[in-house]
């Protein structure tokens, strides 16, 4: 193949004789008691790593070194920064290797002042010097190597075809073979041989040559400015005024004319003839049967009282194990402590009152060495009331499951080690000596959430609205939405003010969970037939002897929560009415765009909801919302979301440059747009627009081919929620048969939805210009 010269991208040489330092402001909301240069500085140090192509083995070496430095809370560079109390959260992301030349970046946000910025840079370099001199232990290297090898062999899971394509682009974009980005066996073998010969030296040499001995780096400090937003707005007005003053009347009118032409072009719909030239599927091309995943349920497995759920799927010899425990016995007022317990289960060391004690670094290295990863997670899910497996009705929302899951994976020969790790995570985590670990986790989570509200405000707006109408959604918002800022801050204060009392509460929560009834526990297993057979040989010992049981004081049976209200419901409903009533709210952050949302109830409890509702919601996202709010008005994203389980619909935008009230006006016109289209575009060409929406909806239902891990998990969640295959089949049939009348029905419901409310993430200046009365609170 002959390459065009203008397609080649040349390597950039290292030109800096000393590090380049830049100091720039960023827009920040004024906080009480802070001046112009208040808390919230950021520092990031970024190196250019290579000026010539890296060998495949050295590319892999950098991936492993990145894991060694930053991959876990106990990784030395990350731990040094988080333990320093110089900032709230690490930033930079470490290795970036998707471009022609790789970079490495590390720093922190939430740095208190300029003196700490200087100290932070010194700490980064000092830590790298120490690692250059001391290297990494055999356990650290083995753990990181095993984790990376697992990642390579699994291929990432999820959108596998897309991941392969995007991975190939890291080479293909630069006229190299796409295959080079996808093969790894030879480089993995060479890497293992190099480590066997030189141990840590290969990684120490990378630190020495490419980081410490490399002055081609940028040291960027960002400092908060409460006036920057207003200054930028004023500068924009001045620039527009200057540009206009330099124009003749003819030039000015030309610009106005071009704008009118653009607006007219945006308002002009494609003709049916043009649309017909696009390749398209037909309804007849769609499989009428939904994808189902294998599942087998065994009650009281091995007479342990614990349920075992298995899924026989191709897994390339990898075992996927999930152990779940009911946590409904934890009082609702203690629910805000559960994320803290999860953090410690995922980050702390163990205590066995003997030689088996392991520090946080030792235990996490042990996990990485013998497994492909183990982590704890909290699952709160709505379930269908008993007897409603096959229906599609709006349910009261009082039936739900709350469970703690320990999820892990390993190769067949390491199954005993995996069960041992799960047992240690459940019973032996050293809570007493983990104050610093939890402080770092809470500070990092708080900082991350504040950033996410400003950068991904649409998800917080959506959660906030939904949490006003559904108790289950309110609990989700309280734990993971805007409300969690207050929850995390409250917990952090308790951790710092009285650790002894706080850790006692955590121990009581752990004890209550472990002493829960065994009929509230389950073991979920996924793998090949041979893998499942091997797991079952070890599962009996774990279920019978590994899971704690209080024989002297057995716990009462876990209620069947599909038949009774969850114990959190009453308290959560009272909390919801008090702290998140149905009202219009504005969430103030530092941002030049907005995230605007509105939502309300379309269906009442016990109303039957048909699959066509998902088609109309998809049509709104890809049709009206795309055309008007994205293409014409310039928002980066605009979405319609409808939940059949609670009957709530929301419309919301992402990175929206428009005045919030203009976007709300666009929302309010959505129903009329559907009604108008019902007699025009929706009815044309044998309902082609409806067919397109149906096909897009089915694509969302089916998704991509699931990995073995995800297939087993999806099947489990469907089972726990009480969703039957018959219900999924009926829903799919209703999707495929969606009609014009059903579009009209949805539009009429949307036009008169019940008690709608608004949530907006935007800057203070955006709210100052609004006429609509909204209740404001600052998220930063």
PDB file of N, CA, C and O in Angstrom, residues 281-335:
ATOM      1  N   UNK A 281     -33.346  -1.372   7.733  1.00  0.00           N
ATOM      2  CA  UNK A 281     -33.941  -2.664   8.019  1.00  0.00           C
ATOM      3  C   UNK A 281     -35.456  -2.567   7.917  1.00  0.00           C
ATOM      4  O   UNK A 281     -36.026  -1.473   7.986  1.00  0.00           O
ATOM      5  N   UNK A 282     -36.097  -3.701   7.789  1.00  0.00           N
ATOM      6  CA  UNK A 282     -37.551  -3.786   7.838  1.00  0.00           C
ATOM      7  C   UNK A 282     -37.950  -4.555   9.093  1.00  0.00           C
ATOM      8  O   UNK A 282     -37.128  -5.262   9.685  1.00  0.00           O
ATOM      9  N   UNK A 283     -39.200  -4.410   9.512  1.00  0.00           N
ATOM     10  CA  UNK A 283     -39.675  -5.145  10.678  1.00  0.00           C
ATOM     11  C   UNK A 283     -39.463  -6.643  10.481  1.00  0.00           C
ATOM     12  O   UNK A 283     -39.135  -7.375  11.423  1.00  0.00           O
ATOM     13  N   UNK A 284     -39.613  -7.104   9.257  1.00  0.00           N
ATOM     14  CA  UNK A 284     -39.452  -8.533   8.973  1.00  0.00           C
ATOM     15  C   UNK A 284     -38.027  -9.022   9.198  1.00  0.00           C
ATOM     16  O   UNK A 284     -37.786 -10.226   9.326  1.00  0.00           O
ATOM     17  N   UNK A 285     -37.065  -8.081   9.264  1.00  0.00           N
ATOM     18  CA  UNK A 285     -35.666  -8.457   9.517  1.00  0.00           C
ATOM     19  C   UNK A 285     -35.379  -8.681  10.999  1.00  0.00           C
ATOM     20  O   UNK A 285     -34.310  -9.182  11.359  1.00  0.00           O
ATOM     21  N   UNK A 286     -36.318  -8.273  11.843  1.00  0.00           N
ATOM     22  CA  UNK A 286     -36.093  -8.312  13.288  1.00  0.00           C
ATOM     23  C   UNK A 286     -36.541  -9.649  13.864  1.00  0.00           C
ATOM     24  O   UNK A 286     -37.631 -10.143  13.558  1.00  0.00           O
ATOM     25  N   UNK A 287     -35.698 -10.223  14.713  1.00  0.00           N
ATOM     26  CA  UNK A 287     -36.055 -11.458  15.417  1.00  0.00           C
ATOM     27  C   UNK A 287     -37.208 -11.164  16.373  1.00  0.00           C
ATOM     28  O   UNK A 287     -37.133 -10.221  17.170  1.00  0.00           O
ATOM     29  N   UNK A 288     -38.265 -11.922  16.295  1.00  0.00           N
ATOM     30  CA  UNK A 288     -39.433 -11.671  17.145  1.00  0.00           C
ATOM     31  C   UNK A 288     -39.266 -12.213  18.555  1.00  0.00           C
ATOM     32  O   UNK A 288     -40.102 -11.951  19.417  1.00  0.00           O
ATOM     33  N   UNK A 289     -38.189 -12.957  18.790  1.00  0.00           N
ATOM     34  CA  UNK A 289     -37.971 -13.585  20.100  1.00  0.00           C
ATOM     35  C   UNK A 289     -36.863 -12.856  20.852  1.00  0.00           C
ATOM     36  O   UNK A 289     -35.778 -12.656  20.311  1.00  0.00           O
ATOM     37  N   UNK A 290     -37.096 -12.448  22.089  1.00  0.00           N
ATOM     38  CA  UNK A 290     -36.039 -11.780  22.861  1.00  0.00           C
ATOM     39  C   UNK A 290     -34.930 -12.752  23.244  1.00  0.00           C
ATOM     40  O   UNK A 290     -35.139 -13.968  23.296  1.00  0.00           O
ATOM     41  N   UNK A 291     -33.770 -12.219  23.491  1.00  0.00           N
ATOM     42  CA  UNK A 291     -32.637 -13.045  23.907  1.00  0.00           C
ATOM     43  C   UNK A 291     -32.817 -13.484  25.355  1.00  0.00           C
ATOM     44  O   UNK A 291     -33.058 -12.653  26.241  1.00  0.00           O
ATOM     45  N   UNK A 292     -32.712 -14.771  25.599  1.00  0.00           N
ATOM     46  CA  UNK A 292     -32.794 -15.309  26.954  1.00  0.00           C
ATOM     47  C   UNK A 292     -31.456 -15.960  27.301  1.00  0.00           C
ATOM     48  O   UNK A 292     -30.752 -16.460  26.422  1.00  0.00           O
ATOM     49  N   UNK A 293     -31.125 -15.956  28.577  1.00  0.00           N
ATOM     50  CA  UNK A 293     -29.859 -16.514  29.038  1.00  0.00           C
ATOM     51  C   UNK A 293     -30.130 -17.672  29.988  1.00  0.00           C
ATOM     52  O   UNK A 293     -31.082 -17.630  30.785  1.00  0.00           O
ATOM     53  N   UNK A 294     -29.308 -18.716  29.932  1.00  0.00           N
ATOM     54  CA  UNK A 294     -29.576 -19.915  30.741  1.00  0.00           C
ATOM     55  C   UNK A 294     -29.525 -19.614  32.229  1.00  0.00           C
ATOM     56  O   UNK A 294     -28.694 -18.827  32.697  1.00  0.00           O
ATOM     57  N   UNK A 295     -30.416 -20.260  32.964  1.00  0.00           N
ATOM     58  CA  UNK A 295     -30.443 -20.080  34.417  1.00  0.00           C
ATOM     59  C   UNK A 295     -31.017 -21.329  35.062  1.00  0.00           C
ATOM     60  O   UNK A 295     -31.977 -21.927  34.573  1.00  0.00           O
ATOM     61  N   UNK A 296     -30.390 -21.764  36.143  1.00  0.00           N
ATOM     62  CA  UNK A 296     -30.881 -22.896  36.937  1.00  0.00           C
ATOM     63  C   UNK A 296     -30.807 -22.489  38.408  1.00  0.00           C
ATOM     64  O   UNK A 296     -29.777 -21.985  38.871  1.00  0.00           O
ATOM     65  N   UNK A 297     -31.898 -22.688  39.117  1.00  0.00           N
ATOM     66  CA  UNK A 297     -31.987 -22.271  40.516  1.00  0.00           C
ATOM     67  C   UNK A 297     -32.132 -23.501  41.405  1.00  0.00           C
ATOM     68  O   UNK A 297     -33.002 -24.352  41.170  1.00  0.00           O
ATOM     69  N   UNK A 298     -31.276 -23.594  42.418  1.00  0.00           N
ATOM     70  CA  UNK A 298     -31.354 -24.682  43.389  1.00  0.00           C
ATOM     71  C   UNK A 298     -31.529 -24.092  44.783  1.00  0.00           C
ATOM     72  O   UNK A 298     -30.652 -23.387  45.291  1.00  0.00           O
ATOM     73  N   UNK A 299     -32.670 -24.367  45.386  1.00  0.00           N
ATOM     74  CA  UNK A 299     -32.927 -23.894  46.743  1.00  0.00           C
ATOM     75  C   UNK A 299     -32.185 -24.766  47.758  1.00  0.00           C
ATOM     76  O   UNK A 299     -31.988 -25.961  47.539  1.00  0.00           O
ATOM     77  N   UNK A 300     -31.774 -24.160  48.853  1.00  0.00           N
ATOM     78  CA  UNK A 300     -31.159 -24.892  49.958  1.00  0.00           C
ATOM     79  C   UNK A 300     -30.051 -25.829  49.469  1.00  0.00           C
ATOM     80  O   UNK A 300     -30.028 -27.021  49.792  1.00  0.00           O
ATOM     81  N   UNK A 301     -29.131 -25.273  48.678  1.00  0.00           N
ATOM     82  CA  UNK A 301     -28.055 -26.074  48.095  1.00  0.00           C
ATOM     83  C   UNK A 301     -27.181 -26.686  49.196  1.00  0.00           C
ATOM     84  O   UNK A 301     -26.795 -26.002  50.161  1.00  0.00           O
ATOM     85  N   UNK A 302     -26.895 -27.971  49.068  1.00  0.00           N
ATOM     86  CA  UNK A 302     -26.070 -28.707  50.035  1.00  0.00           C
ATOM     87  C   UNK A 302     -26.636 -28.607  51.451  1.00  0.00           C
ATOM     88  O   UNK A 302     -25.895 -28.675  52.431  1.00  0.00           O
ATOM     89  N   UNK A 303     -27.946 -28.372  51.549  1.00  0.00           N
ATOM     90  CA  UNK A 303     -28.634 -28.216  52.841  1.00  0.00           C
ATOM     91  C   UNK A 303     -28.034 -27.073  53.661  1.00  0.00           C
ATOM     92  O   UNK A 303     -28.033 -27.098  54.893  1.00  0.00           O
ATOM     93  N   UNK A 304     -27.535 -26.063  52.937  1.00  0.00           N
ATOM     94  CA  UNK A 304     -26.925 -24.905  53.608  1.00  0.00           C
ATOM     95  C   UNK A 304     -27.944 -23.823  53.927  1.00  0.00           C
ATOM     96  O   UNK A 304     -27.636 -22.885  54.669  1.00  0.00           O
ATOM     97  N   UNK A 305     -29.138 -23.935  53.361  1.00  0.00           N
ATOM     98  CA  UNK A 305     -30.131 -22.876  53.511  1.00  0.00           C
ATOM     99  C   UNK A 305     -29.942 -21.743  52.514  1.00  0.00           C
ATOM    100  O   UNK A 305     -30.711 -20.787  52.502  1.00  0.00           O
ATOM    101  N   UNK A 306     -28.908 -21.842  51.670  1.00  0.00           N
ATOM    102  CA  UNK A 306     -28.554 -20.780  50.721  1.00  0.00           C
ATOM    103  C   UNK A 306     -28.908 -21.225  49.300  1.00  0.00           C
ATOM    104  O   UNK A 306     -28.686 -22.376  48.918  1.00  0.00           O
ATOM    105  N   UNK A 307     -29.443 -20.306  48.533  1.00  0.00           N
ATOM    106  CA  UNK A 307     -29.831 -20.563  47.153  1.00  0.00           C
ATOM    107  C   UNK A 307     -28.619 -20.467  46.231  1.00  0.00           C
ATOM    108  O   UNK A 307     -27.799 -19.561  46.371  1.00  0.00           O
ATOM    109  N   UNK A 308     -28.514 -21.404  45.283  1.00  0.00           N
ATOM    110  CA  UNK A 308     -27.449 -21.361  44.282  1.00  0.00           C
ATOM    111  C   UNK A 308     -28.088 -21.196  42.903  1.00  0.00           C
ATOM    112  O   UNK A 308     -28.979 -21.966  42.527  1.00  0.00           O
ATOM    113  N   UNK A 309     -27.616 -20.193  42.177  1.00  0.00           N
ATOM    114  CA  UNK A 309     -28.115 -19.915  40.833  1.00  0.00           C
ATOM    115  C   UNK A 309     -26.953 -20.104  39.862  1.00  0.00           C
ATOM    116  O   UNK A 309     -25.876 -19.531  40.067  1.00  0.00           O
ATOM    117  N   UNK A 310     -27.152 -20.901  38.807  1.00  0.00           N
ATOM    118  CA  UNK A 310     -26.063 -21.177  37.870  1.00  0.00           C
ATOM    119  C   UNK A 310     -26.469 -20.826  36.441  1.00  0.00           C
ATOM    120  O   UNK A 310     -27.641 -20.883  36.079  1.00  0.00           O
ATOM    121  N   UNK A 311     -25.447 -20.471  35.649  1.00  0.00           N
ATOM    122  CA  UNK A 311     -25.651 -20.112  34.248  1.00  0.00           C
ATOM    123  C   UNK A 311     -24.545 -20.785  33.439  1.00  0.00           C
ATOM    124  O   UNK A 311     -23.362 -20.441  33.590  1.00  0.00           O
ATOM    125  N   UNK A 312     -24.909 -21.709  32.590  1.00  0.00           N
ATOM    126  CA  UNK A 312     -23.930 -22.404  31.764  1.00  0.00           C
ATOM    127  C   UNK A 312     -23.753 -21.651  30.450  1.00  0.00           C
ATOM    128  O   UNK A 312     -24.604 -21.710  29.557  1.00  0.00           O
ATOM    129  N   UNK A 313     -22.656 -20.911  30.353  1.00  0.00           N
ATOM    130  CA  UNK A 313     -22.342 -20.156  29.139  1.00  0.00           C
ATOM    131  C   UNK A 313     -20.850 -20.300  28.855  1.00  0.00           C
ATOM    132  O   UNK A 313     -20.054 -20.560  29.763  1.00  0.00           O
ATOM    133  N   UNK A 314     -20.468 -20.109  27.603  1.00  0.00           N
ATOM    134  CA  UNK A 314     -19.053 -20.182  27.240  1.00  0.00           C
ATOM    135  C   UNK A 314     -18.282 -19.075  27.945  1.00  0.00           C
ATOM    136  O   UNK A 314     -18.641 -17.901  27.845  1.00  0.00           O
ATOM    137  N   UNK A 315     -17.226 -19.439  28.679  1.00  0.00           N
ATOM    138  CA  UNK A 315     -16.498 -18.447  29.478  1.00  0.00           C
ATOM    139  C   UNK A 315     -14.988 -18.568  29.356  1.00  0.00           C
ATOM    140  O   UNK A 315     -14.256 -17.975  30.162  1.00  0.00           O
ATOM    141  N   UNK A 316     -14.507 -19.343  28.380  1.00  0.00           N
ATOM    142  CA  UNK A 316     -13.063 -19.504  28.152  1.00  0.00           C
ATOM    143  C   UNK A 316     -12.332 -19.976  29.402  1.00  0.00           C
ATOM    144  O   UNK A 316     -11.205 -19.561  29.670  1.00  0.00           O
ATOM    145  N   UNK A 317     -12.995 -20.823  30.189  1.00  0.00           N
ATOM    146  CA  UNK A 317     -12.353 -21.383  31.361  1.00  0.00           C
ATOM    147  C   UNK A 317     -12.315 -20.477  32.574  1.00  0.00           C
ATOM    148  O   UNK A 317     -11.681 -20.805  33.579  1.00  0.00           O
ATOM    149  N   UNK A 318     -12.994 -19.341  32.516  1.00  0.00           N
ATOM    150  CA  UNK A 318     -13.014 -18.405  33.647  1.00  0.00           C
ATOM    151  C   UNK A 318     -14.299 -18.612  34.452  1.00  0.00           C
ATOM    152  O   UNK A 318     -15.383 -18.775  33.894  1.00  0.00           O
ATOM    153  N   UNK A 319     -14.166 -18.622  35.763  1.00  0.00           N
ATOM    154  CA  UNK A 319     -15.303 -18.760  36.667  1.00  0.00           C
ATOM    155  C   UNK A 319     -15.712 -17.388  37.182  1.00  0.00           C
ATOM    156  O   UNK A 319     -14.861 -16.607  37.627  1.00  0.00           O
ATOM    157  N   UNK A 320     -17.008 -17.093  37.123  1.00  0.00           N
ATOM    158  CA  UNK A 320     -17.551 -15.842  37.643  1.00  0.00           C
ATOM    159  C   UNK A 320     -18.447 -16.166  38.833  1.00  0.00           C
ATOM    160  O   UNK A 320     -19.402 -16.949  38.713  1.00  0.00           O
ATOM    161  N   UNK A 321     -18.131 -15.582  39.976  1.00  0.00           N
ATOM    162  CA  UNK A 321     -18.804 -15.929  41.231  1.00  0.00           C
ATOM    163  C   UNK A 321     -19.319 -14.647  41.891  1.00  0.00           C
ATOM    164  O   UNK A 321     -18.566 -13.681  42.068  1.00  0.00           O
ATOM    165  N   UNK A 322     -20.604 -14.650  42.253  1.00  0.00           N
ATOM    166  CA  UNK A 322     -21.227 -13.526  42.954  1.00  0.00           C
ATOM    167  C   UNK A 322     -21.913 -14.072  44.202  1.00  0.00           C
ATOM    168  O   UNK A 322     -22.769 -14.958  44.104  1.00  0.00           O
ATOM    169  N   UNK A 323     -21.536 -13.556  45.361  1.00  0.00           N
ATOM    170  CA  UNK A 323     -22.200 -13.971  46.604  1.00  0.00           C
ATOM    171  C   UNK A 323     -22.987 -12.790  47.143  1.00  0.00           C
ATOM    172  O   UNK A 323     -22.421 -11.716  47.384  1.00  0.00           O
ATOM    173  N   UNK A 324     -24.299 -12.984  47.308  1.00  0.00           N
ATOM    174  CA  UNK A 324     -25.174 -11.894  47.730  1.00  0.00           C
ATOM    175  C   UNK A 324     -25.786 -12.142  49.092  1.00  0.00           C
ATOM    176  O   UNK A 324     -26.127 -13.280  49.441  1.00  0.00           O
ATOM    177  N   UNK A 325     -25.935 -11.064  49.861  1.00  0.00           N
ATOM    178  CA  UNK A 325     -26.531 -11.138  51.202  1.00  0.00           C
ATOM    179  C   UNK A 325     -27.577 -10.039  51.353  1.00  0.00           C
ATOM    180  O   UNK A 325     -27.336  -8.877  50.998  1.00  0.00           O
ATOM    181  N   UNK A 326     -28.715 -10.387  51.904  1.00  0.00           N
ATOM    182  CA  UNK A 326     -29.762  -9.406  52.187  1.00  0.00           C
ATOM    183  C   UNK A 326     -29.276  -8.409  53.241  1.00  0.00           C
ATOM    184  O   UNK A 326     -28.592  -8.779  54.195  1.00  0.00           O
ATOM    185  N   UNK A 327     -29.609  -7.125  53.053  1.00  0.00           N
ATOM    186  CA  UNK A 327     -29.232  -6.111  54.044  1.00  0.00           C
ATOM    187  C   UNK A 327     -30.451  -5.325  54.519  1.00  0.00           C
ATOM    188  O   UNK A 327     -30.320  -4.228  55.048  1.00  0.00           O
ATOM    189  N   UNK A 328     -31.632  -5.891  54.355  1.00  0.00           N
ATOM    190  CA  UNK A 328     -32.857  -5.172  54.722  1.00  0.00           C
ATOM    191  C   UNK A 328     -32.968  -4.945  56.223  1.00  0.00           C
ATOM    192  O   UNK A 328     -33.749  -4.089  56.670  1.00  0.00           O
ATOM    193  N   UNK A 329     -32.188  -5.710  57.015  1.00  0.00           N
ATOM    194  CA  UNK A 329     -32.251  -5.542  58.471  1.00  0.00           C
ATOM    195  C   UNK A 329     -31.542  -4.269  58.941  1.00  0.00           C
ATOM    196  O   UNK A 329     -31.697  -3.844  60.095  1.00  0.00           O
ATOM    197  N   UNK A 330     -30.768  -3.637  58.060  1.00  0.00           N
ATOM    198  CA  UNK A 330     -30.094  -2.391  58.421  1.00  0.00           C
ATOM    199  C   UNK A 330     -31.131  -1.269  58.458  1.00  0.00           C
ATOM    200  O   UNK A 330     -31.884  -1.078  57.502  1.00  0.00           O
ATOM    201  N   UNK A 331     -31.217  -0.502  59.547  1.00  0.00           N
ATOM    202  CA  UNK A 331     -32.208   0.584  59.618  1.00  0.00           C
ATOM    203  C   UNK A 331     -31.995   1.610  58.508  1.00  0.00           C
ATOM    204  O   UNK A 331     -30.859   1.860  58.090  1.00  0.00           O
ATOM    205  N   UNK A 332     -33.082   2.204  58.031  1.00  0.00           N
ATOM    206  CA  UNK A 332     -32.995   3.173  56.938  1.00  0.00           C
ATOM    207  C   UNK A 332     -32.050   4.316  57.282  1.00  0.00           C
ATOM    208  O   UNK A 332     -31.280   4.771  56.432  1.00  0.00           O
ATOM    209  N   UNK A 333     -32.068   4.768  58.538  1.00  0.00           N
ATOM    210  CA  UNK A 333     -31.214   5.903  58.915  1.00  0.00           C
ATOM    211  C   UNK A 333     -29.722   5.562  58.845  1.00  0.00           C
ATOM    212  O   UNK A 333     -28.876   6.457  58.796  1.00  0.00           O
ATOM    213  N   UNK A 334     -29.395   4.260  58.825  1.00  0.00           N
ATOM    214  CA  UNK A 334     -27.995   3.839  58.687  1.00  0.00           C
ATOM    215  C   UNK A 334     -27.618   3.529  57.240  1.00  0.00           C
ATOM    216  O   UNK A 334     -26.464   3.177  56.966  1.00  0.00           O
ATOM    217  N   UNK A 335     -28.568   3.651  56.331  1.00  0.00           N
ATOM    218  CA  UNK A 335     -28.298   3.301  54.934  1.00  0.00           C
ATOM    219  C   UNK A 335     -27.198   4.177  54.339  1.00  0.00           C
ATOM    220  O   UNK A 335     -26.446   3.730  53.472  1.00  0.00           O
TER     221      UNK A 335
END
